[in-house]
Short mmCIF file of C-alpha atoms in Angstrom, two decimals:
data_model
loop_
_atom_site.label_atom_id
_atom_site.label_comp_id
_atom_site.label_asym_id
_atom_site.label_seq_id
_atom_site.Cartn_x
_atom_site.Cartn_y
_atom_site.Cartn_z
CA UNK A 1 26.34 6.43 18.11
CA UNK A 2 25.44 2.99 16.83
CA UNK A 3 24.21 4.26 13.43
CA UNK A 4 27.61 5.87 12.85
CA UNK A 5 29.40 2.57 13.52
CA UNK A 6 27.01 0.67 11.27
CA UNK A 7 27.68 3.19 8.52
CA UNK A 8 31.42 2.59 8.78
CA UNK A 9 30.82 -1.16 8.50
CA UNK A 10 28.42 -0.74 5.58
CA UNK A 11 30.83 1.61 3.79
CA UNK A 12 33.59 -0.97 4.19
CA UNK A 13 31.37 -3.70 2.73
CA UNK A 14 30.33 -1.53 -0.20
CA UNK A 15 33.96 -0.62 -0.87
CA UNK A 16 34.61 -4.27 -1.72
CA UNK A 17 31.74 -4.46 -4.23
CA UNK A 18 31.70 -3.34 -7.83
CA UNK A 19 28.90 -1.52 -9.58
CA UNK A 20 25.61 -0.72 -7.92
CA UNK A 21 22.99 -2.56 -5.93
CA UNK A 22 21.59 -5.50 -7.94
CA UNK A 23 18.30 -7.34 -8.05
CA UNK A 24 17.32 -10.62 -9.70
CA UNK A 25 20.89 -11.85 -10.04
CA UNK A 26 21.40 -15.49 -9.13
CA UNK A 27 23.21 -16.47 -5.94
CA UNK A 28 24.22 -13.08 -4.54
CA UNK A 29 22.09 -13.16 -1.40
CA UNK A 30 24.43 -14.41 1.33
CA UNK A 31 27.42 -13.33 3.40
CA UNK A 32 29.19 -16.44 2.08
CA UNK A 33 29.22 -14.86 -1.38
CA UNK A 34 30.96 -11.81 0.07
CA UNK A 35 33.67 -13.94 1.66
CA UNK A 36 34.24 -15.63 -1.68
CA UNK A 37 34.61 -12.22 -3.29
CA UNK A 38 37.28 -11.35 -0.73
CA UNK A 39 39.06 -14.67 -1.13
CA UNK A 40 38.96 -15.18 -4.89
CA UNK A 41 37.70 -11.95 -6.43
CA UNK A 42 39.79 -9.86 -8.77
CA UNK A 43 39.42 -6.28 -9.84
CA UNK A 44 37.95 -7.41 -13.15
CA UNK A 45 35.34 -9.72 -11.64
CA UNK A 46 31.82 -8.65 -10.76
CA UNK A 47 31.61 -8.49 -6.99
CA UNK A 48 27.90 -8.12 -6.42
CA UNK A 49 25.38 -8.67 -3.64
CA UNK A 50 21.65 -8.23 -3.57
CA UNK A 51 19.64 -6.79 -0.68
CA UNK A 52 19.90 -9.90 1.49
CA UNK A 53 23.59 -10.28 0.71
CA UNK A 54 24.42 -6.73 1.77
CA UNK A 55 22.37 -6.82 4.97
CA UNK A 56 23.59 -10.23 6.18
CA UNK A 57 27.18 -9.26 5.46
CA UNK A 58 26.91 -5.99 7.40
CA UNK A 59 25.12 -7.81 10.22
CA UNK A 60 27.80 -10.50 10.40
CA UNK A 61 30.54 -7.87 10.54
CA UNK A 62 28.72 -5.99 13.31
CA UNK A 63 28.36 -9.17 15.37
CA UNK A 64 32.03 -9.99 14.89
CA UNK A 65 33.02 -6.51 16.09
CA UNK A 66 30.72 -6.90 19.10
CA UNK A 67 31.97 -10.34 20.11
CA UNK A 68 35.70 -10.02 19.49
CA UNK A 69 36.61 -6.34 19.40
CA UNK A 70 34.68 -4.73 22.23
CA UNK A 71 32.00 -2.89 20.22
CA UNK A 72 29.25 -4.39 22.36
CA UNK A 73 26.65 -1.83 21.26
CA UNK A 74 26.68 -3.38 17.79
CA UNK A 75 25.29 -6.60 19.29
CA UNK A 76 21.91 -4.82 19.35
CA UNK A 77 21.70 -4.91 15.54
CA UNK A 78 19.14 -7.36 14.25
CA UNK A 79 17.90 -8.49 10.87
CA UNK A 80 14.43 -7.28 9.87
CA UNK A 81 12.77 -8.73 6.79
CA UNK A 82 9.61 -7.77 4.95
CA UNK A 83 8.11 -9.69 2.04
CA UNK A 84 10.47 -8.10 -0.50
CA UNK A 85 13.19 -6.28 1.41
CA UNK A 86 15.39 -6.40 4.50
CA UNK A 87 17.32 -3.96 6.68
CA UNK A 88 18.90 -3.68 10.14
CA UNK A 89 17.18 -2.57 13.32
CA UNK A 90 18.92 -1.63 16.57
CA UNK A 91 15.75 -1.01 18.60
CA UNK A 92 15.03 -3.95 20.96
CA UNK A 93 11.33 -3.82 20.11
CA UNK A 94 11.85 -3.36 16.39
CA UNK A 95 10.53 0.21 16.41
CA UNK A 96 10.76 2.41 13.34
CA UNK A 97 13.22 4.78 15.02
CA UNK A 98 15.75 1.95 15.21
CA UNK A 99 15.79 1.07 11.52
CA UNK A 100 19.07 1.32 9.62
CA UNK A 101 18.98 1.10 5.81
CA UNK A 102 22.28 -0.20 4.42
CA UNK A 103 21.29 -1.42 0.94
CA UNK A 104 21.58 1.91 -0.86
CA UNK A 105 24.63 2.38 -3.05
CA UNK A 106 24.62 6.08 -2.16
CA UNK A 107 27.09 6.65 0.68
CA UNK A 108 25.26 9.84 1.71
CA UNK A 109 21.99 7.96 2.33
CA UNK A 110 23.54 4.84 3.82
CA UNK A 111 22.77 3.89 7.46
CA UNK A 112 19.91 6.37 7.73
CA UNK A 113 16.54 5.37 9.22
CA UNK A 114 13.84 4.32 6.80
CA UNK A 115 12.08 7.41 5.45
CA UNK A 116 8.80 8.11 7.25
CA UNK A 117 6.79 8.18 4.02
CA UNK A 118 7.97 4.67 3.13
CA UNK A 119 5.91 3.14 5.96
CA UNK A 120 2.75 3.74 3.96
CA UNK A 121 3.88 1.30 1.28
CA UNK A 122 4.06 -2.48 1.19
CA UNK A 123 7.86 -2.79 0.79
CA UNK A 124 8.46 -2.13 4.51
CA UNK A 125 5.31 -3.99 5.68
CA UNK A 126 3.95 -0.77 7.14
CA UNK A 127 6.41 -1.09 10.02
CA UNK A 128 5.26 -4.62 10.90
CA UNK A 129 7.99 -6.76 9.34
CA UNK A 130 9.33 -9.71 11.37
CA UNK A 131 12.26 -8.73 13.58
CA UNK A 132 14.58 -11.72 13.53
CA UNK A 133 16.58 -13.07 16.43
CA UNK A 134 20.01 -14.28 15.39
CA UNK A 135 18.60 -17.82 15.20
CA UNK A 136 15.70 -16.66 13.05
CA UNK A 137 18.18 -14.91 10.77
CA UNK A 138 19.53 -18.36 9.93
CA UNK A 139 15.97 -19.36 8.96
CA UNK A 140 15.78 -16.26 6.76
CA UNK A 141 19.05 -17.14 5.02
CA UNK A 142 17.85 -20.68 4.34
CA UNK A 143 14.54 -19.35 3.06
CA UNK A 144 16.34 -17.04 0.64
CA UNK A 145 18.37 -19.87 -0.91
CA UNK A 146 17.81 -19.77 -4.65
CA UNK A 147 17.77 -23.22 -6.33
CA UNK A 148 17.67 -21.71 -9.82
CA UNK A 149 20.36 -22.72 -12.27
CA UNK A 150 18.92 -20.59 -15.05
CA UNK A 151 16.09 -18.08 -14.88
CA UNK A 152 15.01 -17.82 -18.50
CA UNK A 153 11.26 -17.41 -18.80
CA UNK A 154 9.48 -20.76 -19.31
CA UNK A 155 12.80 -22.62 -19.64
CA UNK A 156 14.30 -21.96 -16.22
CA UNK A 157 16.00 -24.87 -14.48
CA UNK A 158 16.26 -25.57 -10.75
CA UNK A 159 18.78 -27.64 -8.84
CA UNK A 160 17.05 -30.65 -7.27
CA UNK A 161 19.96 -31.01 -4.83
CA UNK A 162 19.58 -27.46 -3.52
CA UNK A 163 15.81 -27.91 -3.21
CA UNK A 164 16.28 -31.10 -1.20
CA UNK A 165 18.81 -29.42 1.10
CA UNK A 166 16.57 -26.38 1.59
CA UNK A 167 13.52 -28.57 2.29
CA UNK A 168 15.47 -30.73 4.76
CA UNK A 169 16.79 -27.72 6.69
CA UNK A 170 13.41 -25.98 6.86
CA UNK A 171 11.71 -29.21 7.90
CA UNK A 172 14.24 -29.60 10.70
CA UNK A 173 13.70 -26.05 11.93
CA UNK A 174 9.92 -26.40 11.66
CA UNK A 175 9.96 -29.64 13.66
CA UNK A 176 12.44 -28.66 16.35
CA UNK A 177 12.23 -24.87 16.52
CA UNK A 178 8.76 -23.87 15.22
CA UNK A 179 9.01 -20.37 16.72
CA UNK A 180 11.80 -19.58 14.26
CA UNK A 181 9.47 -20.06 11.28
CA UNK A 182 8.00 -16.72 10.22
CA UNK A 183 5.32 -16.52 7.44
CA UNK A 184 7.69 -16.35 4.46
CA UNK A 185 9.71 -19.32 5.74
CA UNK A 186 6.53 -21.39 6.13
CA UNK A 187 5.49 -20.35 2.64
CA UNK A 188 8.85 -21.43 1.25
CA UNK A 189 8.61 -24.84 2.96
CA UNK A 190 5.02 -25.25 1.77
CA UNK A 191 6.08 -24.54 -1.80
CA UNK A 192 8.84 -27.14 -1.58
CA UNK A 193 6.42 -29.69 -0.09
CA UNK A 194 3.94 -28.97 -2.88
CA UNK A 195 6.56 -29.67 -5.52
CA UNK A 196 7.39 -33.01 -3.96
CA UNK A 197 3.73 -34.01 -3.66
CA UNK A 198 3.03 -32.85 -7.20
CA UNK A 199 5.68 -35.23 -8.48
CA UNK A 200 3.95 -38.04 -6.57
CA UNK A 201 0.53 -37.04 -7.95
CA UNK A 202 1.79 -37.05 -11.52
CA UNK A 203 3.46 -40.43 -10.95
CA UNK A 204 0.16 -41.84 -9.65
CA UNK A 205 -1.66 -40.60 -12.75
CA UNK A 206 0.98 -42.01 -15.07
CA UNK A 207 0.86 -45.33 -13.20
CA UNK A 208 -2.94 -45.41 -13.32
CA UNK A 209 -2.93 -45.80 -9.50
CA UNK A 210 -6.20 -44.30 -8.25
CA UNK A 211 -5.59 -45.27 -4.61
CA UNK A 212 -2.21 -43.49 -4.53
CA UNK A 213 -3.71 -40.47 -6.27
CA UNK A 214 -6.51 -40.16 -3.70
CA UNK A 215 -4.04 -40.67 -0.84
CA UNK A 216 -1.75 -37.85 -1.98
CA UNK A 217 -4.69 -35.53 -2.69
CA UNK A 218 -6.04 -36.02 0.81
CA UNK A 219 -2.73 -35.56 2.65
CA UNK A 220 -2.14 -31.92 1.73
CA UNK A 221 0.80 -30.93 3.93
CA UNK A 222 1.48 -27.86 1.80
CA UNK A 223 -1.96 -26.40 2.45
CA UNK A 224 -1.55 -26.95 6.20
CA UNK A 225 1.72 -24.98 6.11
CA UNK A 226 0.12 -22.17 4.10
CA UNK A 227 -2.70 -22.03 6.65
CA UNK A 228 -0.15 -21.82 9.46
CA UNK A 229 1.63 -18.96 7.66
CA UNK A 230 -1.68 -17.08 7.42
CA UNK A 231 -2.39 -17.74 11.09
CA UNK A 232 1.00 -16.34 12.16
CA UNK A 233 0.69 -13.32 9.85
CA UNK A 234 -2.50 -12.20 11.60
CA UNK A 235 -0.96 -12.18 15.07
CA UNK A 236 -0.50 -8.82 16.85
CA UNK A 237 3.29 -9.20 16.80
CA UNK A 238 3.22 -8.68 13.05
CA UNK A 239 0.62 -5.95 13.21
CA UNK A 240 -2.25 -8.20 12.15
CA UNK A 241 -2.95 -8.65 8.44
CA UNK A 242 0.10 -6.88 7.03
CA UNK A 243 1.54 -9.86 5.13
CA UNK A 244 0.22 -10.32 1.58
CA UNK A 245 2.18 -13.32 0.37
CA UNK A 246 0.63 -15.97 2.68
CA UNK A 247 -2.72 -15.33 0.98
CA UNK A 248 -1.18 -15.10 -2.47
CA UNK A 249 0.73 -18.36 -1.93
CA UNK A 250 -2.44 -20.11 -0.74
CA UNK A 251 -4.35 -18.78 -3.75
CA UNK A 252 -1.70 -20.02 -6.18
CA UNK A 253 -1.46 -23.43 -4.52
CA UNK A 254 -5.21 -24.04 -4.64
CA UNK A 255 -5.51 -22.83 -8.23
CA UNK A 256 -2.71 -25.18 -9.30
CA UNK A 257 -4.44 -28.05 -7.49
CA UNK A 258 -7.72 -27.26 -9.27
CA UNK A 259 -5.97 -27.17 -12.65
CA UNK A 260 -4.34 -30.54 -11.97
CA UNK A 261 -7.67 -32.09 -10.99
CA UNK A 262 -9.38 -30.90 -14.15
CA UNK A 263 -6.62 -31.45 -16.68
CA UNK A 264 -4.75 -34.50 -15.40
CA UNK A 265 -6.71 -36.34 -12.71
CA UNK A 266 -10.23 -36.30 -14.17
CA UNK A 267 -9.86 -39.47 -16.19
CA UNK A 268 -8.67 -41.51 -13.21
CA UNK A 269 -10.95 -39.96 -10.57
CA UNK A 270 -13.96 -39.51 -12.80
CA UNK A 271 -15.05 -36.24 -14.39
CA UNK A 272 -17.71 -35.39 -11.82
CA UNK A 273 -15.49 -36.10 -8.81
CA UNK A 274 -12.57 -34.13 -10.24
CA UNK A 275 -14.76 -31.13 -11.09
CA UNK A 276 -16.33 -31.20 -7.62
CA UNK A 277 -12.93 -31.22 -5.90
CA UNK A 278 -11.65 -28.53 -8.25
CA UNK A 279 -14.65 -26.35 -7.42
CA UNK A 280 -13.91 -26.66 -3.70
CA UNK A 281 -10.28 -25.68 -4.31
CA UNK A 282 -11.27 -22.69 -6.45
CA UNK A 283 -13.81 -21.52 -3.88
CA UNK A 284 -11.16 -21.63 -1.14
CA UNK A 285 -8.64 -19.90 -3.42
CA UNK A 286 -10.99 -17.00 -4.10
CA UNK A 287 -11.88 -16.68 -0.42
CA UNK A 288 -8.17 -16.36 0.38
CA UNK A 289 -8.03 -13.06 -1.53
CA UNK A 290 -11.44 -11.76 -0.42
CA UNK A 291 -12.56 -9.59 2.48
CA UNK A 292 -11.48 -12.15 5.08
CA UNK A 293 -8.12 -12.68 3.40
CA UNK A 294 -5.71 -10.77 1.19
CA UNK A 295 -8.04 -7.84 0.55
CA UNK A 296 -7.72 -6.88 4.22
CA UNK A 297 -3.93 -6.66 3.83
CA UNK A 298 -4.19 -4.32 0.84
CA UNK A 299 -6.33 -1.91 2.85
CA UNK A 300 -3.35 -1.17 5.11
CA UNK A 301 -1.15 0.18 2.31
CA UNK A 302 -0.94 2.94 -0.26
CA UNK A 303 0.80 1.97 -3.48
CA UNK A 304 4.28 3.39 -3.97
CA UNK A 305 6.83 3.17 -6.76
CA UNK A 306 8.92 0.77 -4.63
CA UNK A 307 6.07 -1.79 -4.58
CA UNK A 308 6.83 -3.24 -8.00
CA UNK A 309 6.82 -6.86 -6.79
CA UNK A 310 3.41 -6.41 -5.19
CA UNK A 311 2.15 -4.94 -8.47
CA UNK A 312 3.37 -8.00 -10.38
CA UNK A 313 1.85 -10.39 -7.87
CA UNK A 314 -1.53 -8.65 -7.82
CA UNK A 315 -1.59 -8.68 -11.60
CA UNK A 316 -0.88 -12.42 -11.62
CA UNK A 317 -3.66 -13.12 -9.12
CA UNK A 318 -6.14 -11.00 -11.08
CA UNK A 319 -5.26 -12.61 -14.40
CA UNK A 320 -5.46 -16.12 -12.96
CA UNK A 321 -8.86 -15.36 -11.42
CA UNK A 322 -10.18 -14.02 -14.70
CA UNK A 323 -8.81 -17.01 -16.62
CA UNK A 324 -10.65 -19.31 -14.21
CA UNK A 325 -13.94 -17.52 -14.81
CA UNK A 326 -13.45 -17.75 -18.58
CA UNK A 327 -12.90 -21.49 -18.20
CA UNK A 328 -16.10 -21.76 -16.15
CA UNK A 329 -17.99 -19.85 -18.83
CA UNK A 330 -16.72 -22.24 -21.51
CA UNK A 331 -17.83 -25.19 -19.38
CA UNK A 332 -21.44 -24.03 -18.99
CA UNK A 333 -21.62 -22.31 -22.42
CA UNK A 334 -23.94 -19.63 -21.03
CA UNK A 335 -23.73 -16.67 -18.64
CA UNK A 336 -22.60 -17.73 -15.17
CA UNK A 337 -25.18 -17.55 -12.40
CA UNK A 338 -23.16 -18.67 -9.36
CA UNK A 339 -21.99 -15.69 -7.34
CA UNK A 340 -19.77 -16.80 -4.43
CA UNK A 341 -16.51 -16.60 -6.31
CA UNK A 342 -17.50 -13.34 -8.02
CA UNK A 343 -18.19 -11.88 -4.58
CA UNK A 344 -14.60 -12.69 -3.57
CA UNK A 345 -13.28 -11.13 -6.80
CA UNK A 346 -15.15 -7.88 -6.08
CA UNK A 347 -13.78 -7.86 -2.53
CA UNK A 348 -10.28 -8.35 -3.93
CA UNK A 349 -10.85 -5.43 -6.29
CA UNK A 350 -12.06 -3.40 -3.32
CA UNK A 351 -8.70 -4.08 -1.67
CA UNK A 352 -6.94 -2.87 -4.82
CA UNK A 353 -9.04 0.31 -4.73
CA UNK A 354 -7.86 0.91 -1.17
CA UNK A 355 -4.26 0.31 -2.22
CA UNK A 356 -4.63 2.85 -5.04
CA UNK A 357 -6.42 5.50 -3.00
CA UNK A 358 -5.57 8.84 -4.58
CA UNK A 359 -4.30 7.13 -7.75
CA UNK A 360 -5.84 5.87 -10.97
CA UNK A 361 -6.22 2.11 -11.02
CA UNK A 362 -4.22 0.33 -13.76
CA UNK A 363 -6.34 0.55 -16.90
CA UNK A 364 -5.60 -2.98 -18.13
CA UNK A 365 -6.62 -4.37 -14.74
CA UNK A 366 -9.94 -2.58 -15.16
CA UNK A 367 -10.21 -4.22 -18.57
CA UNK A 368 -9.69 -7.68 -17.03
CA UNK A 369 -12.39 -6.96 -14.45
CA UNK A 370 -14.94 -5.78 -17.02
CA UNK A 371 -14.35 -8.73 -19.34
CA UNK A 372 -14.87 -11.08 -16.42
CA UNK A 373 -18.04 -9.38 -15.22
CA UNK A 374 -19.55 -9.75 -18.71
CA UNK A 375 -19.42 -13.53 -18.25
CA UNK A 376 -22.10 -13.30 -15.52
CA UNK A 377 -25.79 -12.56 -15.66
CA UNK A 378 -26.93 -9.14 -14.47
CA UNK A 379 -28.70 -10.82 -11.55
CA UNK A 380 -25.49 -12.57 -10.53
CA UNK A 381 -23.52 -9.31 -10.65
CA UNK A 382 -26.13 -7.53 -8.55
CA UNK A 383 -26.24 -10.31 -5.98
CA UNK A 384 -22.44 -10.53 -5.75
CA UNK A 385 -22.13 -6.78 -5.30
CA UNK A 386 -24.82 -6.77 -2.60
CA UNK A 387 -23.16 -9.56 -0.59
CA UNK A 388 -19.55 -8.41 -1.00
CA UNK A 389 -17.96 -6.66 1.99
CA UNK A 390 -17.02 -3.35 0.39
CA UNK A 391 -15.13 -0.64 2.26
CA UNK A 392 -13.65 1.72 -0.35
CA UNK A 393 -15.52 4.84 -1.42
CA UNK A 394 -14.99 4.21 -5.14
CA UNK A 395 -16.43 0.68 -4.99
CA UNK A 396 -19.44 2.00 -3.09
CA UNK A 397 -20.01 4.48 -5.92
CA UNK A 398 -19.64 1.70 -8.48
CA UNK A 399 -22.33 -0.47 -6.88
CA UNK A 400 -25.26 0.84 -9.01
CA UNK A 401 -23.26 0.30 -12.23
CA UNK A 402 -22.78 -3.47 -12.07
CA UNK A 403 -26.28 -4.38 -13.33
CA UNK A 404 -26.11 -2.66 -16.73
CA UNK A 405 -22.30 -2.85 -16.80
CA UNK A 406 -21.72 0.37 -18.66
CA UNK A 407 -18.04 -0.03 -19.42
CA UNK A 408 -17.35 3.64 -20.19
CA UNK A 409 -18.81 4.86 -16.90
CA UNK A 410 -17.05 2.18 -14.86
CA UNK A 411 -13.69 2.83 -16.53
CA UNK A 412 -14.09 6.57 -15.98
CA UNK A 413 -14.79 5.95 -12.30
CA UNK A 414 -11.77 3.72 -11.69
CA UNK A 415 -9.36 5.59 -13.97
CA UNK A 416 -9.99 8.77 -12.00
CA UNK A 417 -7.96 9.27 -8.84
CA UNK A 418 -10.12 9.75 -5.76
CA UNK A 419 -8.74 12.40 -3.43
CA UNK A 420 -10.00 13.54 -0.06
CA UNK A 421 -9.78 16.93 1.56
CA UNK A 422 -9.17 17.61 5.23
CA UNK A 423 -12.87 17.06 5.99
CA UNK A 424 -12.91 13.67 4.26
CA UNK A 425 -14.90 14.91 1.24
CA UNK A 426 -13.86 13.22 -1.97
CA UNK A 427 -12.84 15.03 -5.12
CA UNK A 428 -11.75 13.89 -8.57
CA UNK A 429 -8.52 14.13 -10.48
CA UNK A 430 -8.31 12.87 -14.01
CA UNK A 431 -5.78 10.22 -14.87
CA UNK A 432 -2.71 11.67 -16.54
CA UNK A 433 -2.44 11.07 -20.25
CA UNK A 434 -0.16 8.37 -21.55
CA UNK A 435 0.31 4.78 -20.51
CA UNK A 436 0.16 3.68 -16.90
CA UNK A 437 3.47 3.54 -15.10
CA UNK A 438 4.45 2.04 -11.77
CA UNK A 439 5.71 5.39 -10.55
CA UNK A 440 2.67 7.38 -11.62
#
């Protein structure tokens, strides 16, 4: 049986590693690292691989056995990659029954199919992760290249040479083999393009060159790539709207562009022009996480303890949105009356409520939401709530509360876990005492 052979290969790979499975360690994501361990490693050295490193190493060994040693059944193994994890799949169509998990450091659990309950969470993309051909696996390995030299918070340093090499390779694939570019690869290339353009924008500002500044602002190649990533992520082959990061990447890109316009480009472009362009960017950013964007993705999942990276990303998006509204409030020096962007924020929160169905919503996230809503007039809150596309039961119940904004009642509603019985009737369960935890 193919799973039994894969287990033997995976066990052999793990036997050459020291310690346990690692995350967030620099430069341990490729089969090349494993070969270096074999060639130069000593018993005292740390021989470590992360998720991508383990899976690509096992896959490479399986392909070698298939091509040179007669184990042709192992040729069916393919690389499958979600937004934060990867595994092997031996089913030609990428079905769940063909999944083989090799990243666990527990030999007993190694090479088993992904647990059925895990498909509800984001980590495995609900069973709609891209199934990579062997050529696309090369794209995935290039995408996972880490240019970081150091990763200290706020003082991290990246290698410009690695970034240039990664950008060149992804550009080449995108130009010559566009079908090999899955959403995360497009997002990676877009991010690299944005960094290059941002350097040019800052140079134009420093050189007081308005024409160059306007030229680079108009030719937004990064945004086009983000839009392409979103387009691909909605296709039936990926389940339709199961990829969160394309929307998150677009949101972050547009928010950074708006911040640049306001803080650095306003003097050269003119205050009114810069604020107008920033407003357009912010509006598009908020729409990218609303009911026609990222909020739809969140509705497909139920939060699990393995979704820590999604938790961090959602928190970042929420905080950045709230910071933007505080900035707007400081600009007008009175309660905000415009509602379009607030509508998108409520739709995003509706997506979070879907994600946390049956669970209490993080209390500090609720605090961010309430502080932001206080910046708006009651009329604006009512109008935004009435125009927002709301689908969760808890947000429907909250609708009458936005006008008076009774914080205690709203917090009680969201900090209580909504449950449903077999007939679909909702019931309440109080949030457990103590601080919120990812695994609660």
